[in-house]
PDB file of C-alpha atoms in Angstrom:
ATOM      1  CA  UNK G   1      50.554  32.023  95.654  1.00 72.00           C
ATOM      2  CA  UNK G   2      47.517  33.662  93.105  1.00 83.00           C
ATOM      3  CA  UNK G   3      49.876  37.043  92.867  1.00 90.00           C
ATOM      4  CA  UNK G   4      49.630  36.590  89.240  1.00 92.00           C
ATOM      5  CA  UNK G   5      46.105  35.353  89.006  1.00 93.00           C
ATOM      6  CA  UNK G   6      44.785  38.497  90.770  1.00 93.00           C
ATOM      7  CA  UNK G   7      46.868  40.821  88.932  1.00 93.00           C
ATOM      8  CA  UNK G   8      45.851  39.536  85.630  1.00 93.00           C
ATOM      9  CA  UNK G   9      42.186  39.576  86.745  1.00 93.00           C
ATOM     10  CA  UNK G  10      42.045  43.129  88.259  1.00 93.00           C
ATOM     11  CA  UNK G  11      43.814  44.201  84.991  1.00 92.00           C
ATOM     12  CA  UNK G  12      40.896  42.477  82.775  1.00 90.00           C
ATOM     13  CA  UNK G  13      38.699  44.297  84.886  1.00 90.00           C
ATOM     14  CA  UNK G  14      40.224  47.623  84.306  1.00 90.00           C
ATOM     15  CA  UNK G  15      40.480  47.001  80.835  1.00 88.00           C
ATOM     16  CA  UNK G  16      37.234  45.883  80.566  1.00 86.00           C
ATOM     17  CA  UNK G  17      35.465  49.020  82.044  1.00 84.00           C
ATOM     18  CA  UNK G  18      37.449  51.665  80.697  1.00 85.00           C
ATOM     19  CA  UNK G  19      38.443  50.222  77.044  1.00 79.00           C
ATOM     20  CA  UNK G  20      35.006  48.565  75.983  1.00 79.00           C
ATOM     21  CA  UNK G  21      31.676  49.640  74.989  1.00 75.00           C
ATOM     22  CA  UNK G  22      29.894  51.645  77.781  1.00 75.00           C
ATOM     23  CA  UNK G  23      26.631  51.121  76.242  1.00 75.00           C
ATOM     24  CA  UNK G  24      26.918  47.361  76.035  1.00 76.00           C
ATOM     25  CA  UNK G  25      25.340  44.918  78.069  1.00 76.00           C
ATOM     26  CA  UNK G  26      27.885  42.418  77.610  1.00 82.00           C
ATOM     27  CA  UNK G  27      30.331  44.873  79.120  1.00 84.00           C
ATOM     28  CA  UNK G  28      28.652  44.487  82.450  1.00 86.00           C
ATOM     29  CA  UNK G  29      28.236  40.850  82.159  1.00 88.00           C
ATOM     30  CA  UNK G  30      32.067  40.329  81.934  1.00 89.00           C
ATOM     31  CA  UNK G  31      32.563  42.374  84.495  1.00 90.00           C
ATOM     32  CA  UNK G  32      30.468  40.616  86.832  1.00 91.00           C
ATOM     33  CA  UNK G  33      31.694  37.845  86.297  1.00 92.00           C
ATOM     34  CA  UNK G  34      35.393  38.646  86.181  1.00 93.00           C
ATOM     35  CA  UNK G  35      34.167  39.965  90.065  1.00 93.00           C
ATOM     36  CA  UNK G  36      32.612  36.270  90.362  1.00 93.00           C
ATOM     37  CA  UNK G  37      36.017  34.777  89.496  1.00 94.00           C
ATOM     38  CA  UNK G  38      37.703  37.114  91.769  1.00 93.00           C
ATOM     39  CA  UNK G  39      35.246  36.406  95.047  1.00 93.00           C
ATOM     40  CA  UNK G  40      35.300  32.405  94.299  1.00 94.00           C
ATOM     41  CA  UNK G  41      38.713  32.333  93.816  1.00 93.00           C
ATOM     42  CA  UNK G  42      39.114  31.876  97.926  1.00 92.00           C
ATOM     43  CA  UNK G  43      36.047  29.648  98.164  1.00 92.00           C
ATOM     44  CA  UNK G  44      37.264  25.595  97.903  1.00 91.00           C
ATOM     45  CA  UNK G  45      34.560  22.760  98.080  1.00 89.00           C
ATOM     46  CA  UNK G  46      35.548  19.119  99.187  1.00 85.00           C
ATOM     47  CA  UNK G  47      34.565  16.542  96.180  1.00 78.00           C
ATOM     48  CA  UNK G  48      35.554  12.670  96.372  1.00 74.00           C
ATOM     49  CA  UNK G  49      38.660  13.184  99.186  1.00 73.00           C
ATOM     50  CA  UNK G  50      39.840  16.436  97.101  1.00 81.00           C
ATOM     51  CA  UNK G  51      39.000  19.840  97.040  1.00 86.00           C
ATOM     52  CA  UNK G  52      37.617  21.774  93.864  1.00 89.00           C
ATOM     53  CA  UNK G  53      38.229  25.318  93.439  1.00 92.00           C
ATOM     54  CA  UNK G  54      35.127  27.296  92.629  1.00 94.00           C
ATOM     55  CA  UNK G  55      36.784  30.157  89.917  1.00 94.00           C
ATOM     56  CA  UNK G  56      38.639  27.195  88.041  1.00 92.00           C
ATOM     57  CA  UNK G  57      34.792  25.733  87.085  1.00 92.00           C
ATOM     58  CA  UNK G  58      33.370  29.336  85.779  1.00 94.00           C
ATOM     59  CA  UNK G  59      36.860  29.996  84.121  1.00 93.00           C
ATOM     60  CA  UNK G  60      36.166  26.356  82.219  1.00 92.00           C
ATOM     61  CA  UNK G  61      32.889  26.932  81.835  1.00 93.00           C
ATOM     62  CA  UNK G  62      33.362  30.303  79.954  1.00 92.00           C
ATOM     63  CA  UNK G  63      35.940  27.717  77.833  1.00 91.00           C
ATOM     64  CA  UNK G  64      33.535  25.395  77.178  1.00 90.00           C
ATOM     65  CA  UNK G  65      30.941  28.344  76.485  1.00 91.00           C
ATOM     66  CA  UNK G  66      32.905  29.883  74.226  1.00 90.00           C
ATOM     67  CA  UNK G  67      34.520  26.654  72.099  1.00 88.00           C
ATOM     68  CA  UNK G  68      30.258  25.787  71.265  1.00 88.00           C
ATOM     69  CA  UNK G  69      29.607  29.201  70.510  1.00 88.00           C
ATOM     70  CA  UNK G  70      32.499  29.167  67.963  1.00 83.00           C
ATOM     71  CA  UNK G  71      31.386  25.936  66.207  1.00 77.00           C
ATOM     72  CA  UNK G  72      32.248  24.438  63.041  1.00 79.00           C
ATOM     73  CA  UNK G  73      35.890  23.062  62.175  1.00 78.00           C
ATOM     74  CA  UNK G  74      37.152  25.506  64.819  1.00 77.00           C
ATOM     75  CA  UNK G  75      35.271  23.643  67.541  1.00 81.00           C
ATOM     76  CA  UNK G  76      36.492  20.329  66.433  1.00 83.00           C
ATOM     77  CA  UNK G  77      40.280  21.851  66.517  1.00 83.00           C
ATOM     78  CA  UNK G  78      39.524  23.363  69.541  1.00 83.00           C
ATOM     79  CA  UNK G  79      38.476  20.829  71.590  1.00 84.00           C
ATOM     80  CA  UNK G  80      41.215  18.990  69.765  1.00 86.00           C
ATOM     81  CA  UNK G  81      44.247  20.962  71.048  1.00 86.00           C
ATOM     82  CA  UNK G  82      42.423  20.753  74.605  1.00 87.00           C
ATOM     83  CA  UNK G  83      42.951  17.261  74.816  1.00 87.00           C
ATOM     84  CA  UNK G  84      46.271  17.670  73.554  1.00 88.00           C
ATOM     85  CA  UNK G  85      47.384  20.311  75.949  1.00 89.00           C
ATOM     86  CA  UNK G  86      45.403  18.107  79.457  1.00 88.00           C
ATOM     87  CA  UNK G  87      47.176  15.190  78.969  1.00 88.00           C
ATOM     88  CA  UNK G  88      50.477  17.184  78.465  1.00 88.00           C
ATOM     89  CA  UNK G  89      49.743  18.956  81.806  1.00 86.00           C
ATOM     90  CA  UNK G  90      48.501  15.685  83.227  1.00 83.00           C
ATOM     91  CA  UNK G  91      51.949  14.358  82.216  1.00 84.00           C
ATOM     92  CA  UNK G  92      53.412  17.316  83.545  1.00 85.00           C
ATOM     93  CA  UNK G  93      51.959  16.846  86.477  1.00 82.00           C
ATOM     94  CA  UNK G  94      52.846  13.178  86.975  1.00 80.00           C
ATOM     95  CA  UNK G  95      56.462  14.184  86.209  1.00 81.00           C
ATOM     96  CA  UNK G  96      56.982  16.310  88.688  1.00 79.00           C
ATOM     97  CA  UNK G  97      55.202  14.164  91.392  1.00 75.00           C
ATOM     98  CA  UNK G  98      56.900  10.773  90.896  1.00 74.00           C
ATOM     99  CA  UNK G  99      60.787  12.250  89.558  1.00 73.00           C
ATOM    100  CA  UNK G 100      61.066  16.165  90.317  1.00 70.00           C
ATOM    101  CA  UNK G 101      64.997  15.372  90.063  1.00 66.00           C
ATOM    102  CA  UNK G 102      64.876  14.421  85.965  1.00 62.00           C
ATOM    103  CA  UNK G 103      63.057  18.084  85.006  1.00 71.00           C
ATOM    104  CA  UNK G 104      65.635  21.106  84.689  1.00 77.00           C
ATOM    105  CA  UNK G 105      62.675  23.639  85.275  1.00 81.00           C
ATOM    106  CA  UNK G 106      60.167  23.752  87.406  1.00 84.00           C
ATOM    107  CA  UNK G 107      56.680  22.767  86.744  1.00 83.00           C
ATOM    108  CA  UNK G 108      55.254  26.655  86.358  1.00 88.00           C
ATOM    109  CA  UNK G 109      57.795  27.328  83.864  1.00 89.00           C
ATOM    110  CA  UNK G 110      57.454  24.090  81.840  1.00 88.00           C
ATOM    111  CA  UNK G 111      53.814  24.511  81.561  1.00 89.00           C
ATOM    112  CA  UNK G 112      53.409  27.795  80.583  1.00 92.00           C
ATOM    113  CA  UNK G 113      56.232  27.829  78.011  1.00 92.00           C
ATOM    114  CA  UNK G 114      54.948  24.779  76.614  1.00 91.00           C
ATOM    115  CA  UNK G 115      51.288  26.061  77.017  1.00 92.00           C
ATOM    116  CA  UNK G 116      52.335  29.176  75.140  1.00 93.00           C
ATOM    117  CA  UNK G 117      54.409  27.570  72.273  1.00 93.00           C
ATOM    118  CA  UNK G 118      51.496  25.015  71.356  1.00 91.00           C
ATOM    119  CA  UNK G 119      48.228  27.719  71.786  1.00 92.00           C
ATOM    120  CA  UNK G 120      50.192  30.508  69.896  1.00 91.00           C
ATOM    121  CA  UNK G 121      51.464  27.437  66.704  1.00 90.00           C
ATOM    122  CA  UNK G 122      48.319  25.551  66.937  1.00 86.00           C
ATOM    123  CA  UNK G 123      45.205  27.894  67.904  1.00 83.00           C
ATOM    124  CA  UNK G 124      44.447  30.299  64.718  1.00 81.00           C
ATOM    125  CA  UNK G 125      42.530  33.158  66.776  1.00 87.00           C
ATOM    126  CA  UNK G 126      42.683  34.821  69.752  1.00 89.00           C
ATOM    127  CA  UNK G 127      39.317  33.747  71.305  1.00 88.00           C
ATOM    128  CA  UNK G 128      40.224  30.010  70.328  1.00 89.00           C
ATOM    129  CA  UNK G 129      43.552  30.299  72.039  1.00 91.00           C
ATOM    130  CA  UNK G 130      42.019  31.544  75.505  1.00 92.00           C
ATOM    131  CA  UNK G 131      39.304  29.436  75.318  1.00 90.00           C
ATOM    132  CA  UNK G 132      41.231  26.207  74.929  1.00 91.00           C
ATOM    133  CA  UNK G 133      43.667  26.925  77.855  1.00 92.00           C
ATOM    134  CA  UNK G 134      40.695  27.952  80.090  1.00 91.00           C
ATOM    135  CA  UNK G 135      39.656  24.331  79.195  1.00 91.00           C
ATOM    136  CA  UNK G 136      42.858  22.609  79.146  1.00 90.00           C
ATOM    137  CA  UNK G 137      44.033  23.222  82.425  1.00 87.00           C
ATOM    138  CA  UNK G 138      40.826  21.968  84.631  1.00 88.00           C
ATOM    139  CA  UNK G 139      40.197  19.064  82.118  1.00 88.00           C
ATOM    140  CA  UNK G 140      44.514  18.304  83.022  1.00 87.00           C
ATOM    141  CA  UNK G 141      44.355  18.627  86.654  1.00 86.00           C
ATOM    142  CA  UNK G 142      40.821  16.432  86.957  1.00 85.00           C
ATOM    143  CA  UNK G 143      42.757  13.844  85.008  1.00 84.00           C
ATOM    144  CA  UNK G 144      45.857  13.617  87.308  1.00 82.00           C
ATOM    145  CA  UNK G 145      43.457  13.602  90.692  1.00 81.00           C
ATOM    146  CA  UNK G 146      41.383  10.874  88.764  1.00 81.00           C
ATOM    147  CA  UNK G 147      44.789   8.735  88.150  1.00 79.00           C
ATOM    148  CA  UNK G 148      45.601   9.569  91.815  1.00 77.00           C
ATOM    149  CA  UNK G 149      42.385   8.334  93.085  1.00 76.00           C
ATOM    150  CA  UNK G 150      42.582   4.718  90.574  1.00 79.00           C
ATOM    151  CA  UNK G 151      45.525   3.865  91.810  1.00 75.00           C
ATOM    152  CA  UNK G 152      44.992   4.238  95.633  1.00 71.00           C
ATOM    153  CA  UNK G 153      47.215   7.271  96.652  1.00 68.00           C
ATOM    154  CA  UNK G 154      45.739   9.385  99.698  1.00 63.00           C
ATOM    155  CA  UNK G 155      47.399  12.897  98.534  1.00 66.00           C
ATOM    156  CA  UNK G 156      45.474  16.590  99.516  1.00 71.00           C
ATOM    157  CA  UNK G 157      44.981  18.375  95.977  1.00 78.00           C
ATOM    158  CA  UNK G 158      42.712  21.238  94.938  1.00 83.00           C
ATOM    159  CA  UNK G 159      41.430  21.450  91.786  1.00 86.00           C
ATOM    160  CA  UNK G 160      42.464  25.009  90.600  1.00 87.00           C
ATOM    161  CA  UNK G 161      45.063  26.001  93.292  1.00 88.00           C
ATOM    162  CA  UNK G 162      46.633  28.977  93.134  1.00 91.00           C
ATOM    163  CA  UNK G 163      49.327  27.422  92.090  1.00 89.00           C
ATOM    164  CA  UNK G 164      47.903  26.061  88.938  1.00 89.00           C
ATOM    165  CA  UNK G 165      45.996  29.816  88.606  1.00 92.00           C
ATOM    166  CA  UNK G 166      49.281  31.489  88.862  1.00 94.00           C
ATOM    167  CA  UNK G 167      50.038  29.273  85.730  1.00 93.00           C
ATOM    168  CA  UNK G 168      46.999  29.935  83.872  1.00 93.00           C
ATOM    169  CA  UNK G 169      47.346  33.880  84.296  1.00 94.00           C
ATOM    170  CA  UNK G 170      50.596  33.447  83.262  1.00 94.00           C
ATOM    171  CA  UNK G 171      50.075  31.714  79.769  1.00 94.00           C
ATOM    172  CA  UNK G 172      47.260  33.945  79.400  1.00 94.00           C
ATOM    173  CA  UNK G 173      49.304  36.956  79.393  1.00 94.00           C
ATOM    174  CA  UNK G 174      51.925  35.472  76.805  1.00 95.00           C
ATOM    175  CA  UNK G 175      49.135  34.191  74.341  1.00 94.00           C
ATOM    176  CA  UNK G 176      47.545  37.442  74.968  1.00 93.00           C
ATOM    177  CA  UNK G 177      50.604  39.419  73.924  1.00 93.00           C
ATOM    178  CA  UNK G 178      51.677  37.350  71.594  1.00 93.00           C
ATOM    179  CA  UNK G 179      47.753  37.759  70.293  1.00 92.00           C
ATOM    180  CA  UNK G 180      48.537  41.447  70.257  1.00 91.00           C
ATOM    181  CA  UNK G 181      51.881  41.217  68.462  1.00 93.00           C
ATOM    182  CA  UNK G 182      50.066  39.453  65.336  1.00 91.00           C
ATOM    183  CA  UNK G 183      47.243  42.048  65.221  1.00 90.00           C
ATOM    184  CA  UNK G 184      49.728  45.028  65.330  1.00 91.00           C
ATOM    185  CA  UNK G 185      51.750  43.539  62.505  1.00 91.00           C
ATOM    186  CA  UNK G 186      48.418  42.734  60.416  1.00 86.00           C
ATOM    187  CA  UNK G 187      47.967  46.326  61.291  1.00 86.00           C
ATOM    188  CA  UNK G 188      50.823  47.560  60.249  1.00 88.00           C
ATOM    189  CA  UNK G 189      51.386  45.988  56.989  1.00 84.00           C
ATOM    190  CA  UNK G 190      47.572  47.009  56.048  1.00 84.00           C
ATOM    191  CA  UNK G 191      48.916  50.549  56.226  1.00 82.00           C
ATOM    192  CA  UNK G 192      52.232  50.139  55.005  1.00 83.00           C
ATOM    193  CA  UNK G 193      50.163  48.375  51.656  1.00 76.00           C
ATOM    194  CA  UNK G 194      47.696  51.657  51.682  1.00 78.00           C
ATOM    195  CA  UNK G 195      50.724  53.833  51.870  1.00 77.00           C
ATOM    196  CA  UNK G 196      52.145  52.600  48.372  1.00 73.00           C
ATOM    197  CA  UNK G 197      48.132  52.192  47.189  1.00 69.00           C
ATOM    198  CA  UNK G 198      49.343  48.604  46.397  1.00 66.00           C
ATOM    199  CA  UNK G 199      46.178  45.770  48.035  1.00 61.00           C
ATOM    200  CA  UNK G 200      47.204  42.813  50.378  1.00 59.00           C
ATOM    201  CA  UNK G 201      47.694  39.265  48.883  1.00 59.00           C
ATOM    202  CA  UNK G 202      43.815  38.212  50.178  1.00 54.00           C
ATOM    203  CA  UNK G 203      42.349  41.257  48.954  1.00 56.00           C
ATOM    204  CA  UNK G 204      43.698  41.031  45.110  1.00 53.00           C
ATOM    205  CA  UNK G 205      42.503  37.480  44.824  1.00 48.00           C
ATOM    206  CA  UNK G 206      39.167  38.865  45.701  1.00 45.00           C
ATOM    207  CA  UNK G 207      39.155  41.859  43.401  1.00 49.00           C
ATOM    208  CA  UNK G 208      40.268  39.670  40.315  1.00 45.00           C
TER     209      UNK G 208
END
């Protein structure tokens, strides 16, 4: 278990130092703190009968960061498709702990394809996409051990376990690419347009 998690980090942090701005501050901010992740990732603290893992709160809290900083309607649909996507992992979650035997897949691949399928149809921008499924999965799994806790069952969870990181690497690299995909094709129609001199759609209606 976290095989995925730390790939995907160590990969952020190579692409991090050796693709973006050398002379930026922020550059050494993200690093430091994808380091931070990568450190408190082994480091679990006991809350309530359950155990809370340390990098799942900064990864959320760089969610919730980022959703505010965005603002406007893109907050609202933000936060809206992160209460979409918890209670679909929290009844993911419930699923697969009261009747494994009805589910043809297991839970990692059920929530990251259907993760993927909703942030990719639903989130309009990159930074919205990661941001809400940074937020989505902590807000899920806090609702499942708060259900757990109501009703009076005395189960060990973790809040972020590298099981559930495994799963949020893994729908971060498919959003990601998927990300990419769009920008390349943007990309490549822009020049395919500049080849034949002829403007896109957006930029016409702004020119007339």
């Amino acid at each position: 278990m976290g095989f995925w998690f730390f790939w995907v980090m160590w990969l952020l942090v190579i692409c991090i130092y050796f693709f973006s701005d050398k002379k930026s501050s922020v550059r050494v901010e993200w690093i430091i703190v994808a380091f931070a992740i990568l450190i408190l990732a082994n480091v679990t603290i006991p809350f309530f009968g359950f155990g809370v893992n340390l990098a799942m709160i900064v990864i959320a809290w760089i969610g919730y960061k980022t959703l505010i900083k965005v603002g406007g309607a893109a907050l609202a649909i933000g936060f809206f498709i992160s209460l979409l996507l918890s209670a679909l992992f929290g009844w993911l979650q419930f699923v697969y702990y009261y009747e494994p035997v009805w589910m043809l897949f297991t839970i990692q691949t059920s929530t990251v394809a259907l993760f993927s399928l909703i942030l990719i149809l639903i989130g309009r921008t990159v930074v919205i996409r990661i941001a809400v499924l940074s937020v989505s999965f902590f807000q899920g799994e806090i609702g499942f051990t708060f259900f757990l806790i109501m009703t009076g069952r005395e189960v060990e969870l973790t809040i972020g376990s590298f099981q559930y990181l495994d799963m949020l690497a893994l729908t971060f690299l498919v959003v990601l690419g998927w990300s990419l995909i769009e920008w390349f094709a943007a990309w490549l129609k822009q020049k395919v347009y500049s080849s034949f001199g002829v403007l896109p759609a957006g930029q016409r209606k702004l020119n007339a």
